[in-house]
PDB file of C-alpha atoms in Angstrom:
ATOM      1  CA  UNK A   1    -152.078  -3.146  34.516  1.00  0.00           C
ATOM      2  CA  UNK A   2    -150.307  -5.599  31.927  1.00  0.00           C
ATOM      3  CA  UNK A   3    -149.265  -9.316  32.878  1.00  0.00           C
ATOM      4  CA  UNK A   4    -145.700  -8.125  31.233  1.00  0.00           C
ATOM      5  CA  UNK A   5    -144.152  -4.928  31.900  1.00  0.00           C
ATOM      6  CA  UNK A   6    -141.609  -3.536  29.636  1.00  0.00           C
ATOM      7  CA  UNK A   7    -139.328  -1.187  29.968  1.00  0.00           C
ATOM      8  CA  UNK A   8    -138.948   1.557  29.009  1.00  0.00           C
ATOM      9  CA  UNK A   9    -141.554   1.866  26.419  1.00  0.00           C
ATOM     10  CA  UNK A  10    -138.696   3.746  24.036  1.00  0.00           C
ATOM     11  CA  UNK A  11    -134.906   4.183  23.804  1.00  0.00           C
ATOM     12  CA  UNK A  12    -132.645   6.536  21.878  1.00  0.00           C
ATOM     13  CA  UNK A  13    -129.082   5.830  21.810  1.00  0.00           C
ATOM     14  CA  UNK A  14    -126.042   6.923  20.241  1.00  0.00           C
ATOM     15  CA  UNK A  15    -124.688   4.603  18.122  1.00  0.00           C
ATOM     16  CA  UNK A  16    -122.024   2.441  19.863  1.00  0.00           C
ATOM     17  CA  UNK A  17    -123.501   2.648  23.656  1.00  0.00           C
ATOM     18  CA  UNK A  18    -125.124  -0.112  25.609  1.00  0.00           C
ATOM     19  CA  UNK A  19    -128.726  -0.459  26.538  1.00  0.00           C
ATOM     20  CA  UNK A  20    -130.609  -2.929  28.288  1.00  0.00           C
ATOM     21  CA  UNK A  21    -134.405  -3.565  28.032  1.00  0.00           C
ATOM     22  CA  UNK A  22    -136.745  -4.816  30.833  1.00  0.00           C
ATOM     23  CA  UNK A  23    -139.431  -7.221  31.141  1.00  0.00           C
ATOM     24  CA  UNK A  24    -141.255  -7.899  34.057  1.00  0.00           C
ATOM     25  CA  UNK A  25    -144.288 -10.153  35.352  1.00  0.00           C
ATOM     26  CA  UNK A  26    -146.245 -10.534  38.848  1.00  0.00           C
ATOM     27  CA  UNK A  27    -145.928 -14.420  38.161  1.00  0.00           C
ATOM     28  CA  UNK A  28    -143.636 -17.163  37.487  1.00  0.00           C
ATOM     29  CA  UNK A  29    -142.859 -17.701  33.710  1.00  0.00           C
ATOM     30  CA  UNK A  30    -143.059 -21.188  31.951  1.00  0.00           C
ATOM     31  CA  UNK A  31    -140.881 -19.767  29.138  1.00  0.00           C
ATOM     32  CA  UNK A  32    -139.726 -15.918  27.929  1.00  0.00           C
ATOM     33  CA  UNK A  33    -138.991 -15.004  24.988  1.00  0.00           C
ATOM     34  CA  UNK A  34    -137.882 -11.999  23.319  1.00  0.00           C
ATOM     35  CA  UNK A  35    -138.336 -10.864  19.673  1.00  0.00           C
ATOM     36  CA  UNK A  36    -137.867  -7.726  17.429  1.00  0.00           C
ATOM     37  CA  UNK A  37    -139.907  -6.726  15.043  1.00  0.00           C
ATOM     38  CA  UNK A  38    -139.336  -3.700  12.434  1.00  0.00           C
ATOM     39  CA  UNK A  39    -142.348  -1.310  11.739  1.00  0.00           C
ATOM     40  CA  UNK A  40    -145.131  -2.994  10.262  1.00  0.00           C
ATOM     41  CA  UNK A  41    -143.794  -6.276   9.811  1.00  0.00           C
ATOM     42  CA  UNK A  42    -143.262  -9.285  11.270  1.00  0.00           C
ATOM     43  CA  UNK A  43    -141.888 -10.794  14.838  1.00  0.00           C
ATOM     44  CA  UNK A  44    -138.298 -12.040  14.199  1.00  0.00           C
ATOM     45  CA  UNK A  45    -137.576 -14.677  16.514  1.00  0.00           C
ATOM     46  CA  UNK A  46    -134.834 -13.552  19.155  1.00  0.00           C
ATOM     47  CA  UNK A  47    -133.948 -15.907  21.936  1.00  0.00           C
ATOM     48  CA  UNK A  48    -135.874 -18.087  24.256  1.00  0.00           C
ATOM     49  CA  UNK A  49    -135.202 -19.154  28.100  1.00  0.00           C
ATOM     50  CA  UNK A  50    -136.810 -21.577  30.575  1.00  0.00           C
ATOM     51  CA  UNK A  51    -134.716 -21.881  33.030  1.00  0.00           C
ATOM     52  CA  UNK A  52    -134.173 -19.666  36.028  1.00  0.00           C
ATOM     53  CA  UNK A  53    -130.768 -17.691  35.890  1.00  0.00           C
ATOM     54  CA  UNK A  54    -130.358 -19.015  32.249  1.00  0.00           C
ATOM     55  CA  UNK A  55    -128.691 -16.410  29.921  1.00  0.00           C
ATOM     56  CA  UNK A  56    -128.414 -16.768  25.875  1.00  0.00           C
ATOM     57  CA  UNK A  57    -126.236 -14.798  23.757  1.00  0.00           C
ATOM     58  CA  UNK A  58    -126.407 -14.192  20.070  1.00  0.00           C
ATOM     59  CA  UNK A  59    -123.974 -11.496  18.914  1.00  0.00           C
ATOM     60  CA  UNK A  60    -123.987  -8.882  20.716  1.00  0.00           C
ATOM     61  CA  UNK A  61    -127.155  -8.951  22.287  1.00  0.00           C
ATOM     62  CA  UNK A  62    -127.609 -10.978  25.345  1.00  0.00           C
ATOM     63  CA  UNK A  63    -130.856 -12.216  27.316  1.00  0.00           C
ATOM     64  CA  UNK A  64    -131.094 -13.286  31.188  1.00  0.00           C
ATOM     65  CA  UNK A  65    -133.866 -14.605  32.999  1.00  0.00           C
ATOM     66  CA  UNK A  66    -133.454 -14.234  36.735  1.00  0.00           C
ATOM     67  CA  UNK A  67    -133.926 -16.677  39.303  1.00  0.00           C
ATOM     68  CA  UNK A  68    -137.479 -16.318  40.177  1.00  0.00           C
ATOM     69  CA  UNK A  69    -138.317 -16.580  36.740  1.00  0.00           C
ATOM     70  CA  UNK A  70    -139.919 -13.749  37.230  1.00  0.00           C
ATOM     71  CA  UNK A  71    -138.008 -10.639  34.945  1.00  0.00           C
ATOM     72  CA  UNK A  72    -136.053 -11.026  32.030  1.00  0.00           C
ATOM     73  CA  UNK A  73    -133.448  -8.230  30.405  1.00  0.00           C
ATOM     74  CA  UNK A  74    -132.210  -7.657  27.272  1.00  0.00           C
ATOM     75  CA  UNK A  75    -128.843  -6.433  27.018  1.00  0.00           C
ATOM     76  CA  UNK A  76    -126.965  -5.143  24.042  1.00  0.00           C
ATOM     77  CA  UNK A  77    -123.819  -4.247  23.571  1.00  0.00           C
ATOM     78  CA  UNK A  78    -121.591  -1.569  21.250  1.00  0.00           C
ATOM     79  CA  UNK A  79    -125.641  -0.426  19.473  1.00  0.00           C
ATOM     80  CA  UNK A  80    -125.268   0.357  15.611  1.00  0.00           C
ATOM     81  CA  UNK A  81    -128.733   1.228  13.590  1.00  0.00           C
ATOM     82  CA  UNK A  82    -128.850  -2.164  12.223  1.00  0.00           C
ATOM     83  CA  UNK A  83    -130.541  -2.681  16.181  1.00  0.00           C
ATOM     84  CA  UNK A  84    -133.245   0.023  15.384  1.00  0.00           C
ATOM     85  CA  UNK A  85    -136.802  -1.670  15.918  1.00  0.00           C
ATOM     86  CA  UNK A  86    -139.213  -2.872  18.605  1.00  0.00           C
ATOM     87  CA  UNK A  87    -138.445  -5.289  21.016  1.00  0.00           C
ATOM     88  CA  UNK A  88    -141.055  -7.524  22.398  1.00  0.00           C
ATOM     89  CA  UNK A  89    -140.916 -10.028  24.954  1.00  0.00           C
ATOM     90  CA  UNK A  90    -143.674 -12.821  25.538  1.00  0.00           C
ATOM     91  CA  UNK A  91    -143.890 -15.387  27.995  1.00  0.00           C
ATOM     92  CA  UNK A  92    -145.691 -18.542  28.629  1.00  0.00           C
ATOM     93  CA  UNK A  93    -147.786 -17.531  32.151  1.00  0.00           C
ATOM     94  CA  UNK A  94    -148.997 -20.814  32.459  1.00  0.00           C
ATOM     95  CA  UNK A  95    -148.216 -24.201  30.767  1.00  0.00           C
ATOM     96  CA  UNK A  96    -149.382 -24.310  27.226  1.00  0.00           C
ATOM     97  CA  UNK A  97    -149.474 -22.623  24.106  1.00  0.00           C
ATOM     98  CA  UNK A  98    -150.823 -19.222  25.197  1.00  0.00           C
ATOM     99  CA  UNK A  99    -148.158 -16.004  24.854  1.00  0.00           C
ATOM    100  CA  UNK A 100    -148.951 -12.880  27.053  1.00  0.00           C
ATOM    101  CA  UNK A 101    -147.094 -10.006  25.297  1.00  0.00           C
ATOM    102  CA  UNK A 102    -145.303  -6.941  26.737  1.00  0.00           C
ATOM    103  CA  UNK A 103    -146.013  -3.751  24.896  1.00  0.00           C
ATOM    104  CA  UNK A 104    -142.700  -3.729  23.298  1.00  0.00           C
ATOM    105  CA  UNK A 105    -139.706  -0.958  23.282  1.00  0.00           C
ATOM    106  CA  UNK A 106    -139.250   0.985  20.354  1.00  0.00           C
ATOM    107  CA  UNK A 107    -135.202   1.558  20.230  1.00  0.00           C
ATOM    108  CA  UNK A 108    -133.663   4.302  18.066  1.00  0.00           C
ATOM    109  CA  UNK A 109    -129.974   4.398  17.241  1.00  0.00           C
ATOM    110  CA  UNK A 110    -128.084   8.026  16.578  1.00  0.00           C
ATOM    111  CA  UNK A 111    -125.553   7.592  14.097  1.00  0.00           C
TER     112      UNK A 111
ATOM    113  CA  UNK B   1    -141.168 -20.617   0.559  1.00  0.00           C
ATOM    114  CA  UNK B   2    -139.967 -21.363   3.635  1.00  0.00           C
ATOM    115  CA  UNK B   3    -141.257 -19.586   6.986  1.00  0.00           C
ATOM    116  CA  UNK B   4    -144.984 -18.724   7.386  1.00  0.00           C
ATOM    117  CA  UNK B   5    -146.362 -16.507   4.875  1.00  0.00           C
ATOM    118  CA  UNK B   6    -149.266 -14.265   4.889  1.00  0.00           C
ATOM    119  CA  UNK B   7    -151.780 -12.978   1.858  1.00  0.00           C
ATOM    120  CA  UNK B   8    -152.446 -10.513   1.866  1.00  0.00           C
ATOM    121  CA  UNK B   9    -149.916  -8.124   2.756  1.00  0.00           C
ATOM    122  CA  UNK B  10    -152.293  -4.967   2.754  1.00  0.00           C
ATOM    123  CA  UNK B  11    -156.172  -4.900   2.695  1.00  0.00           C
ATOM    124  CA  UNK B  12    -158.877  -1.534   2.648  1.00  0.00           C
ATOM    125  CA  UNK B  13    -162.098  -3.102   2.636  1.00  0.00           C
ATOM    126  CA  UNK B  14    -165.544  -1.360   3.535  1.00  0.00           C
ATOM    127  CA  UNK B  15    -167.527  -1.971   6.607  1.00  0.00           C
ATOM    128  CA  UNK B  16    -169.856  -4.193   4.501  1.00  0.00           C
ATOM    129  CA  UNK B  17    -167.145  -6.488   2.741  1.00  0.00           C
ATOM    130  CA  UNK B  18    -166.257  -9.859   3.442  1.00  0.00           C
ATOM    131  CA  UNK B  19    -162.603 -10.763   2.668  1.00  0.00           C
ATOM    132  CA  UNK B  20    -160.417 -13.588   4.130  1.00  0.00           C
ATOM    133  CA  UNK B  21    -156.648 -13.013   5.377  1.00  0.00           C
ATOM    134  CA  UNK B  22    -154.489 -16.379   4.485  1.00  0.00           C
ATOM    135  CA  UNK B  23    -151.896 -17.731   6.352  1.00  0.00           C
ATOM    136  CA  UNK B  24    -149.338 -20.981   5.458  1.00  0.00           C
ATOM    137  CA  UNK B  25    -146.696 -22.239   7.097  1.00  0.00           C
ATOM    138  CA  UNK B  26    -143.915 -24.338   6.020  1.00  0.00           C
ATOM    139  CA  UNK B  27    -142.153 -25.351   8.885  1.00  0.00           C
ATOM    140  CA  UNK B  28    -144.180 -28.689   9.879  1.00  0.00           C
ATOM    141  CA  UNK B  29    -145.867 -26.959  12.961  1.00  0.00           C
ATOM    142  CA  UNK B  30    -148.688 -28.538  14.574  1.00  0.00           C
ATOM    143  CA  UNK B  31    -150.057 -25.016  16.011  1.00  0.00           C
ATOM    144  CA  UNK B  32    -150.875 -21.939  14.787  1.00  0.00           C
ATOM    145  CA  UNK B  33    -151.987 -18.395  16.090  1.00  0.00           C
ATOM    146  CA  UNK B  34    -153.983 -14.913  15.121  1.00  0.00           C
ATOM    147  CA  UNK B  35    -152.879 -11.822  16.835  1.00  0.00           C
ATOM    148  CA  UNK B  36    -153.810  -8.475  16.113  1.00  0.00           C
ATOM    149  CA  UNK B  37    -151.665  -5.655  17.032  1.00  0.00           C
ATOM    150  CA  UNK B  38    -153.065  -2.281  17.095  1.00  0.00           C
ATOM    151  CA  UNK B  39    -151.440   0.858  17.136  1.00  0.00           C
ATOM    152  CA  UNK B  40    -150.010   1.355  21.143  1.00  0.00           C
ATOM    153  CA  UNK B  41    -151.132  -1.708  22.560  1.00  0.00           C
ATOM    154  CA  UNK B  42    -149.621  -5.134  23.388  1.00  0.00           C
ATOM    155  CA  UNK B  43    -150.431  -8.220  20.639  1.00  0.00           C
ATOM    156  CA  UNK B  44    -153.291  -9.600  21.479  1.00  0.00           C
ATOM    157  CA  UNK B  45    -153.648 -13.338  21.206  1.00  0.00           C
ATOM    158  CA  UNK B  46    -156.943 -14.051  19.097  1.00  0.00           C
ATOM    159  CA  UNK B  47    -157.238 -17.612  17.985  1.00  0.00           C
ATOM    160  CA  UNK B  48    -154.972 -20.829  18.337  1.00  0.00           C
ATOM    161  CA  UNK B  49    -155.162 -24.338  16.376  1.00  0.00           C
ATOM    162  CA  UNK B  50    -153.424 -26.931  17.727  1.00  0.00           C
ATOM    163  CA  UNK B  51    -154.031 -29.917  15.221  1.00  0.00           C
ATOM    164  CA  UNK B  52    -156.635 -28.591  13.421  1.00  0.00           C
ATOM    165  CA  UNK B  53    -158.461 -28.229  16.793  1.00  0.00           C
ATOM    166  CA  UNK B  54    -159.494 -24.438  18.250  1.00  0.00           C
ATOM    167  CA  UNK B  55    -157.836 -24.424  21.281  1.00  0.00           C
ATOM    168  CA  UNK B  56    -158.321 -20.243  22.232  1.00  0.00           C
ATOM    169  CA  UNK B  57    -160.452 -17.847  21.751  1.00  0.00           C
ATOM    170  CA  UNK B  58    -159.729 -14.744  23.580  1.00  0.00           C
ATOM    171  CA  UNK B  59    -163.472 -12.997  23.222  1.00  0.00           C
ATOM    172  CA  UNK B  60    -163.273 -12.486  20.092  1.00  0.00           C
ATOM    173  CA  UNK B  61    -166.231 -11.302  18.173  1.00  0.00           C
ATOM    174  CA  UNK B  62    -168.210 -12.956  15.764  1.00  0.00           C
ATOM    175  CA  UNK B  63    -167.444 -10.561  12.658  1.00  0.00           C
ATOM    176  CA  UNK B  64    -163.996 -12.254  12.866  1.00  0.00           C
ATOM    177  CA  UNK B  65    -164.361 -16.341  12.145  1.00  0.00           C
ATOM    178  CA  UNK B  66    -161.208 -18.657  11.868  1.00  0.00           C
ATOM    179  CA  UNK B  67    -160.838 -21.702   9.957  1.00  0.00           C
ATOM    180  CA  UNK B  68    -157.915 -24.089   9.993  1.00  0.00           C
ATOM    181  CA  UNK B  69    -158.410 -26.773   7.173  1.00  0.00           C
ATOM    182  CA  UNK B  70    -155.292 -28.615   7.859  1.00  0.00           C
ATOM    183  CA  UNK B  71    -152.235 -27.773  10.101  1.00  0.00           C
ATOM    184  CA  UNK B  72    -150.182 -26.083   7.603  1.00  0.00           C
ATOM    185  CA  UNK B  73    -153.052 -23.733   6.601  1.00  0.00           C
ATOM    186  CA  UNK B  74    -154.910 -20.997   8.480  1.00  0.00           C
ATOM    187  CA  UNK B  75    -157.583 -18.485   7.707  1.00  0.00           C
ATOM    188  CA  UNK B  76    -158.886 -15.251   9.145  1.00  0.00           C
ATOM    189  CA  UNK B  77    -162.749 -14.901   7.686  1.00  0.00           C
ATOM    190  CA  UNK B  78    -163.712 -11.053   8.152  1.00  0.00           C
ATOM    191  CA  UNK B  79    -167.302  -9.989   7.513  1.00  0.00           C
ATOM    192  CA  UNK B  80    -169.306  -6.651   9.247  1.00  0.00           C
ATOM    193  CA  UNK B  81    -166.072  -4.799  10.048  1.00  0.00           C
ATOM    194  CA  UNK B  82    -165.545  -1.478  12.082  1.00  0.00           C
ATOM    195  CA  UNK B  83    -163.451   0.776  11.447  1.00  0.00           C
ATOM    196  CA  UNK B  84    -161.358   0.109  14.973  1.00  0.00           C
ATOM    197  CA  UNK B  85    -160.751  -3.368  13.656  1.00  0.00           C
ATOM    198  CA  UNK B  86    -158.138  -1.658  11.598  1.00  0.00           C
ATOM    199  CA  UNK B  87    -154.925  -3.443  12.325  1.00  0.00           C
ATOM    200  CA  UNK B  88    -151.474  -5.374  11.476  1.00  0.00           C
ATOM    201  CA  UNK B  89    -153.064  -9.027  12.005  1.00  0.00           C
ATOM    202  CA  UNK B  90    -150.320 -11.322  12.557  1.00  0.00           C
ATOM    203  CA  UNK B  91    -150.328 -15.311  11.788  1.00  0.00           C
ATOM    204  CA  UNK B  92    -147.680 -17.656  14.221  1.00  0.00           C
ATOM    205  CA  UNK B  93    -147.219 -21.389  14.268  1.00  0.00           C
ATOM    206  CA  UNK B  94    -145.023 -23.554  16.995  1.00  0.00           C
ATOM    207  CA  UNK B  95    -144.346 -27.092  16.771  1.00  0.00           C
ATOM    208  CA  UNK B  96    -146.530 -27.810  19.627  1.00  0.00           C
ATOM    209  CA  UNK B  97    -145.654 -31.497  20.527  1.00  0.00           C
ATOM    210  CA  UNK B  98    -146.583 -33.085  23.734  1.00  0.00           C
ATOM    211  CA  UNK B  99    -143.272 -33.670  25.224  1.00  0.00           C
ATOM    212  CA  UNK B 100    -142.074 -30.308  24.588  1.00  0.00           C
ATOM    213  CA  UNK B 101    -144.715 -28.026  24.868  1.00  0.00           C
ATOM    214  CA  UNK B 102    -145.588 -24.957  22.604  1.00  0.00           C
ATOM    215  CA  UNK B 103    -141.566 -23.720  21.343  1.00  0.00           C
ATOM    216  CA  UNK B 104    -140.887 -20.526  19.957  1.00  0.00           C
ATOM    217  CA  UNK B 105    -143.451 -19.299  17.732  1.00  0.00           C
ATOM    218  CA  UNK B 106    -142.520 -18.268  14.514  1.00  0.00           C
ATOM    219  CA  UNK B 107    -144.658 -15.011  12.878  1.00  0.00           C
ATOM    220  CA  UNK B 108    -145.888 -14.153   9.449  1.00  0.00           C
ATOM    221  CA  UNK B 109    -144.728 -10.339   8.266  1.00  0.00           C
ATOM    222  CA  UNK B 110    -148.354  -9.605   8.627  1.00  0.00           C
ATOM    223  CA  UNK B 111    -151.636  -8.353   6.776  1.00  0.00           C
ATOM    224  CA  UNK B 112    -152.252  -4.494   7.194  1.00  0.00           C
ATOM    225  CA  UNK B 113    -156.180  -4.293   7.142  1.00  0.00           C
ATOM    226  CA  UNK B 114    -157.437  -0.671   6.771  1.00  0.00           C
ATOM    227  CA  UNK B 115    -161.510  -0.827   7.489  1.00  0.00           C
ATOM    228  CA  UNK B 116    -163.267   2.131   6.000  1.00  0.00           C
TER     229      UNK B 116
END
C-alpha cells in the first residue's frame, strides 16, 4: 500500500457543488502540502500546513490538517471548470527534504 | 524567466541515444529534485541536490545519471533507455535552509520523454 492515500482517485461534479478531497498517511506528517497540476504539465503550488488542526484558505478552496497530523482534506467550495485538474498532496514523512506523494485525484467539472 | 524552467519540453529518443533533460531555476533555491511520473502511479522522487551535494537517490538505475553544476542548474543525463522509462520527468527546487527546513517545492512544467 502507499505512504499517502488519496481519495477518491477521481471526481465529477456539476459545476457549482462542493467537493472535498482526502489524504491520508499511517504516520505523523512533518509538513502536507497540496498541489494541482493540469494534464501533462507542471505541479502548481497550492497550500502548505505544519501544524496540527491548522487550516489555509485561498479562494474558495480550503485545506485542513487534523490534529494528529495524520490526514489532510481539501475542500472546495461553489466548483466551476476553471478547478478541473489533478490534485496531489505530498508530505514530509520524516524531517528533511524528501516528499512522499499521493496518487493524486483527477476532478472533472460539468458545466 | 522567473520560476524553474525545463528543456526540453518533449523528447522521442531511441533506446540507443544519449540526450540530457535541463532544468534552471530562478528563485535562489538551494535544493533541487527529479521526479518521474508515469502514467497511474504516484511521483516518484528520483534525485535531490541540496547545495550542489546528492542528497537522494531512490534506486535509481544507472542509465539515468544527474549532475548539478551549481545550485541554480540541474541535469538529467539519459543513456541505454527502455521503452518503460517513458515518462513526464519533472524538475523541483525548495529553498532548503537550515532553520527552516525543505519549504514548498516549486515544479518545472516538465519534459515528456517518449523512448522508442
Amino acid at each position: 500500500s502507499q505512504e499517502l492515500e488519496q481519495s477518491p482517485q477521481s471526481l465529477i461534479v456539476q459545476e457549482g457543488k462542493n467537493l472535498t478531497i482526502n489524504c491520508t498517511s499511517s504516520k505523523t506528517l512533518y509538513g502536507l502540502y497540496w498541489y494541482k497540476q493540469k494534464y501533462g504539465e507542471g505541479l502548481i503550488f497550492l497550500m502548505m500546513l505544519q501544524k496540527g488542526g491548522e487550516e489555509k484558505s485561498h479562494e474558495k478552496i480550503t485545506a485542513k490538517l487534523d490534529e494528529k497530523k495524520q490526514q489532510s482534506s481539501l475542500h472546495i467550495t461553489a466548483s466551476q471548470p476553471s478547478h478541473a485538474g489533478i490534485y496531489l498532496c505530498g508530505a514530509d514523512m520524516e524531517y528533511g527534504n524528501k516528499l512522499v506523494f499521493g496518487a493524486g485525484t483527477i476532478l472533472r467539472v460539468k458545466s | 524567466e522567473t520560476g524553474v524552467t525545463q528543456t526540453p519540453r518533449h523528447l522521442v529518443m531511441g533506446m540507443t541515444n544519449k540526450k540530457s533533460l535541463k532544468c534552471e531555476q530562478h528563485l535562489g533555491h538551494n535544493a533541487m529534485y527529479w521526479y518521474k511520473q508515469s502514467a497511474k502511479k504516484p511521483l516518484e522522487l528520483m534525485f535531490v541536490y541540496n547545495f550542489k551535494e546528492q542528497t537522494e537517490n531512490n534506486s535509481v538505475p544507472s542509465r539515468f545519471s544527474p549532475e548539478c553544476p551549481n545550485s541554480s542548474h540541474l541535469f538529467l543525463h539519459l543513456h541505454t533507455l527502455q521503452p518503460e522509462d517513458s515518462a513526464l520527468y519533472l524538475c523541483a527546487s525548495s529553498p532548503w535552509d537550515l532553520a527552516g527546513g525543505p519549504g514548498e517545492q516549486f515544479f518545472g512544467p516538465g519534459t515528456r520523454l517518449t523512448v522508442l
